[in-house]
């Protein structure tokens, strides 16, 4: 066999093996996703089945409830309504409080975090005050806001703002501090103003830090809305949970928790979609590493 024929066969072999590698990688990725979902569904099925069985045979369902009763309560709420009106109205009240507080708290956290991140002097002056406010238990603030602003929307939004602000602030602060000093110095040499440096270098560099904090921040927004409604409200999912506790309706408590969990998962998906759109330039490490939980 000639040398040229051997080389041709080797080149074809290399080419085919690259194709095989890519095909195996795609197959492996699909199989991994499928196995993950199957395992998740299996865990949920075992958990719910064990709960239903133990609540039927051994433990008191009045105290711990059981999946079938929780499902009945959810069906009742969404088909007939709650004792305080439509479940959609209750859900709207809570989501409205969470979204308004999330927007205000996020903007305030980003602005103050970036400003203090670029100003060591201001950071040193305000640091003890920020730490002191952050150390105050949120349930105490929620109670104070109810006294100050009443049972309406303002007290709920104020509680959400406090929770969201600190979640975003510390990430924005760290992101602004992590900007490469050499890049800023080079921009200054080229004649960039402070505003141009902030808008063209600092904010884009801190974007990944800020967006990653939004995942946690919206969860805090929902928690803040529910906690503030729990402290005192006339409507909302937190109000339903509080009323269910007062009437020893454990199924109602779990039903409220499930509703808020679904809302949080939908919001998480939306924030993740926004993050992928805004950070297209960032290398995607999902193909080379296991995805986070």
Short mmCIF file of C-alpha atoms in Angstrom, two decimals, residues 20-215:
data_model
loop_
_atom_site.label_atom_id
_atom_site.label_comp_id
_atom_site.label_asym_id
_atom_site.label_seq_id
_atom_site.Cartn_x
_atom_site.Cartn_y
_atom_site.Cartn_z
CA UNK A 20 -17.99 10.52 16.46
CA UNK A 21 -16.75 12.55 19.41
CA UNK A 22 -19.24 15.35 18.70
CA UNK A 23 -22.08 12.86 18.25
CA UNK A 24 -21.19 11.08 21.48
CA UNK A 25 -21.00 14.40 23.30
CA UNK A 26 -24.47 15.40 22.11
CA UNK A 27 -25.87 12.00 22.99
CA UNK A 28 -24.22 12.13 26.39
CA UNK A 29 -25.65 15.60 27.05
CA UNK A 30 -29.18 14.52 26.09
CA UNK A 31 -28.90 11.36 28.17
CA UNK A 32 -27.61 13.34 31.15
CA UNK A 33 -30.52 15.82 30.99
CA UNK A 34 -33.02 12.98 30.65
CA UNK A 35 -31.51 11.10 33.61
CA UNK A 36 -31.53 14.25 35.73
CA UNK A 37 -35.23 14.84 35.08
CA UNK A 38 -36.08 11.19 35.67
CA UNK A 39 -34.19 11.26 38.96
CA UNK A 40 -35.91 14.47 40.01
CA UNK A 41 -39.34 13.03 39.21
CA UNK A 42 -38.42 9.85 41.07
CA UNK A 43 -37.40 11.80 44.17
CA UNK A 44 -40.66 13.78 44.11
CA UNK A 45 -42.73 10.61 43.59
CA UNK A 46 -41.03 8.77 46.46
CA UNK A 47 -41.30 11.79 48.75
CA UNK A 48 -45.00 12.41 48.05
CA UNK A 49 -45.84 8.71 48.17
CA UNK A 50 -44.07 8.25 51.51
CA UNK A 51 -45.77 11.34 52.92
CA UNK A 52 -49.23 10.19 51.78
CA UNK A 53 -48.66 6.69 53.17
CA UNK A 54 -47.35 7.79 56.56
CA UNK A 55 -50.10 10.42 56.93
CA UNK A 56 -52.71 7.78 56.16
CA UNK A 57 -51.38 5.00 58.39
CA UNK A 58 -49.30 6.51 61.20
CA UNK A 59 -49.09 10.28 61.68
CA UNK A 60 -51.98 12.65 62.28
CA UNK A 61 -52.94 14.38 58.98
CA UNK A 62 -54.62 17.18 60.95
CA UNK A 63 -51.19 18.37 62.05
CA UNK A 64 -48.98 17.37 59.11
CA UNK A 65 -51.63 17.22 56.36
CA UNK A 66 -50.95 15.03 53.31
CA UNK A 67 -50.51 15.54 49.55
CA UNK A 68 -54.09 14.55 48.67
CA UNK A 69 -55.55 17.13 51.07
CA UNK A 70 -53.15 19.80 49.81
CA UNK A 71 -54.20 19.04 46.25
CA UNK A 72 -57.87 19.32 47.26
CA UNK A 73 -57.18 22.72 48.83
CA UNK A 74 -55.42 23.94 45.68
CA UNK A 75 -58.28 22.74 43.48
CA UNK A 76 -60.76 24.47 45.79
CA UNK A 77 -58.86 27.76 45.71
CA UNK A 78 -58.45 27.83 41.95
CA UNK A 79 -61.95 26.59 41.09
CA UNK A 80 -64.17 28.06 43.80
CA UNK A 81 -61.95 30.66 45.44
CA UNK A 82 -60.74 31.34 48.97
CA UNK A 83 -62.72 32.62 51.93
CA UNK A 84 -61.40 36.10 51.07
CA UNK A 85 -62.03 36.18 47.34
CA UNK A 86 -60.39 34.89 44.19
CA UNK A 87 -57.00 33.21 44.55
CA UNK A 88 -55.89 35.17 41.49
CA UNK A 89 -56.55 38.42 43.33
CA UNK A 90 -54.61 37.19 46.37
CA UNK A 91 -51.74 36.14 44.11
CA UNK A 92 -51.82 39.45 42.23
CA UNK A 93 -51.54 41.41 45.49
CA UNK A 94 -48.44 39.48 46.58
CA UNK A 95 -46.76 39.56 43.17
CA UNK A 96 -47.44 43.29 42.83
CA UNK A 97 -45.79 43.97 46.19
CA UNK A 98 -42.83 41.77 45.28
CA UNK A 99 -42.29 43.23 41.80
CA UNK A 100 -42.51 46.89 42.85
CA UNK A 101 -40.19 46.34 45.81
CA UNK A 102 -37.85 44.25 43.68
CA UNK A 103 -37.55 46.98 41.04
CA UNK A 104 -36.93 49.79 43.54
CA UNK A 105 -34.60 47.74 45.74
CA UNK A 106 -32.58 46.47 42.78
CA UNK A 107 -32.10 49.93 41.27
CA UNK A 108 -31.12 51.42 44.63
CA UNK A 109 -28.77 48.52 45.35
CA UNK A 110 -27.04 48.80 41.97
CA UNK A 111 -26.62 52.58 42.14
CA UNK A 112 -25.35 52.74 45.71
CA UNK A 113 -23.26 49.57 45.33
CA UNK A 114 -21.46 50.84 42.23
CA UNK A 115 -20.96 54.34 43.68
CA UNK A 116 -19.50 53.04 46.95
CA UNK A 117 -17.53 50.40 45.09
CA UNK A 118 -15.73 53.14 43.18
CA UNK A 119 -15.38 55.51 46.15
CA UNK A 120 -13.38 54.11 49.05
CA UNK A 121 -13.96 57.33 51.02
CA UNK A 122 -17.76 57.12 50.87
CA UNK A 123 -17.61 53.37 51.53
CA UNK A 124 -15.62 53.93 54.72
CA UNK A 125 -18.05 56.63 55.89
CA UNK A 126 -21.26 54.66 55.26
CA UNK A 127 -20.03 51.13 56.03
CA UNK A 128 -21.06 51.01 59.73
CA UNK A 129 -24.54 52.37 58.97
CA UNK A 130 -25.14 49.87 56.17
CA UNK A 131 -23.94 46.99 58.34
CA UNK A 132 -26.12 48.13 61.24
CA UNK A 133 -29.28 48.31 59.12
CA UNK A 134 -28.48 44.96 57.52
CA UNK A 135 -28.20 43.39 60.98
CA UNK A 136 -31.76 44.34 61.98
CA UNK A 137 -34.12 41.31 61.76
CA UNK A 138 -36.44 41.73 58.79
CA UNK A 139 -39.53 40.60 60.72
CA UNK A 140 -38.96 43.53 63.10
CA UNK A 141 -38.76 45.95 60.18
CA UNK A 142 -41.92 44.44 58.69
CA UNK A 143 -43.78 45.09 61.96
CA UNK A 144 -42.47 48.66 62.10
CA UNK A 145 -43.48 49.33 58.50
CA UNK A 146 -47.02 48.13 59.26
CA UNK A 147 -47.17 50.63 62.15
CA UNK A 148 -45.70 53.44 60.03
CA UNK A 149 -47.47 52.88 56.71
CA UNK A 150 -50.54 50.80 57.60
CA UNK A 151 -51.78 47.50 56.18
CA UNK A 152 -51.74 48.59 52.54
CA UNK A 153 -49.23 48.36 49.72
CA UNK A 154 -46.55 50.82 51.05
CA UNK A 155 -45.65 48.75 54.12
CA UNK A 156 -45.26 45.59 52.03
CA UNK A 157 -43.16 47.31 49.38
CA UNK A 158 -40.92 48.84 52.06
CA UNK A 159 -40.18 45.40 53.52
CA UNK A 160 -39.40 43.98 50.08
CA UNK A 161 -37.10 46.91 49.27
CA UNK A 162 -35.02 46.30 52.39
CA UNK A 163 -34.54 42.61 51.62
CA UNK A 164 -33.77 43.12 47.92
CA UNK A 165 -31.51 46.13 48.41
CA UNK A 166 -28.86 44.35 50.44
CA UNK A 167 -28.88 41.25 48.23
CA UNK A 168 -28.10 43.42 45.19
CA UNK A 169 -25.97 46.04 46.91
CA UNK A 170 -23.20 43.74 48.11
CA UNK A 171 -22.85 42.08 44.70
CA UNK A 172 -22.81 45.42 42.88
CA UNK A 173 -20.27 46.73 45.38
CA UNK A 174 -18.00 43.72 44.88
CA UNK A 175 -18.40 43.84 41.10
CA UNK A 176 -17.42 47.51 40.98
CA UNK A 177 -14.39 46.82 43.19
CA UNK A 178 -13.24 43.94 40.97
CA UNK A 179 -12.80 46.09 37.83
CA UNK A 180 -9.23 45.91 36.51
CA UNK A 181 -7.48 49.13 37.53
CA UNK A 182 -5.22 49.01 34.48
CA UNK A 183 -8.22 49.16 32.16
CA UNK A 184 -9.52 52.25 33.94
CA UNK A 185 -6.10 53.91 33.86
CA UNK A 186 -5.78 53.24 30.13
CA UNK A 187 -9.23 54.76 29.53
CA UNK A 188 -8.26 57.84 31.52
CA UNK A 189 -5.06 58.20 29.48
CA UNK A 190 -7.18 58.11 26.32
CA UNK A 191 -9.27 60.98 27.69
CA UNK A 192 -12.33 59.18 29.08
CA UNK A 193 -14.31 61.12 31.68
CA UNK A 194 -15.56 59.67 34.97
CA UNK A 195 -19.03 59.23 33.52
CA UNK A 196 -17.64 57.45 30.46
CA UNK A 197 -15.51 55.17 32.62
CA UNK A 198 -18.51 54.34 34.78
CA UNK A 199 -20.81 53.66 31.83
CA UNK A 200 -18.35 51.92 29.49
CA UNK A 201 -16.12 49.98 31.89
CA UNK A 202 -17.38 49.73 35.47
CA UNK A 203 -21.05 48.90 34.83
CA UNK A 204 -20.39 46.32 32.06
CA UNK A 205 -17.76 44.66 34.25
CA UNK A 206 -20.13 44.51 37.21
CA UNK A 207 -23.09 43.31 35.14
CA UNK A 208 -22.45 39.60 35.71
CA UNK A 209 -22.21 40.21 39.48
CA UNK A 210 -25.42 42.24 39.47
CA UNK A 211 -27.43 39.81 37.35
CA UNK A 212 -26.34 36.84 39.42
CA UNK A 213 -27.65 38.61 42.53
CA UNK A 214 -31.09 39.08 40.96
CA UNK A 215 -31.79 35.33 41.21
#
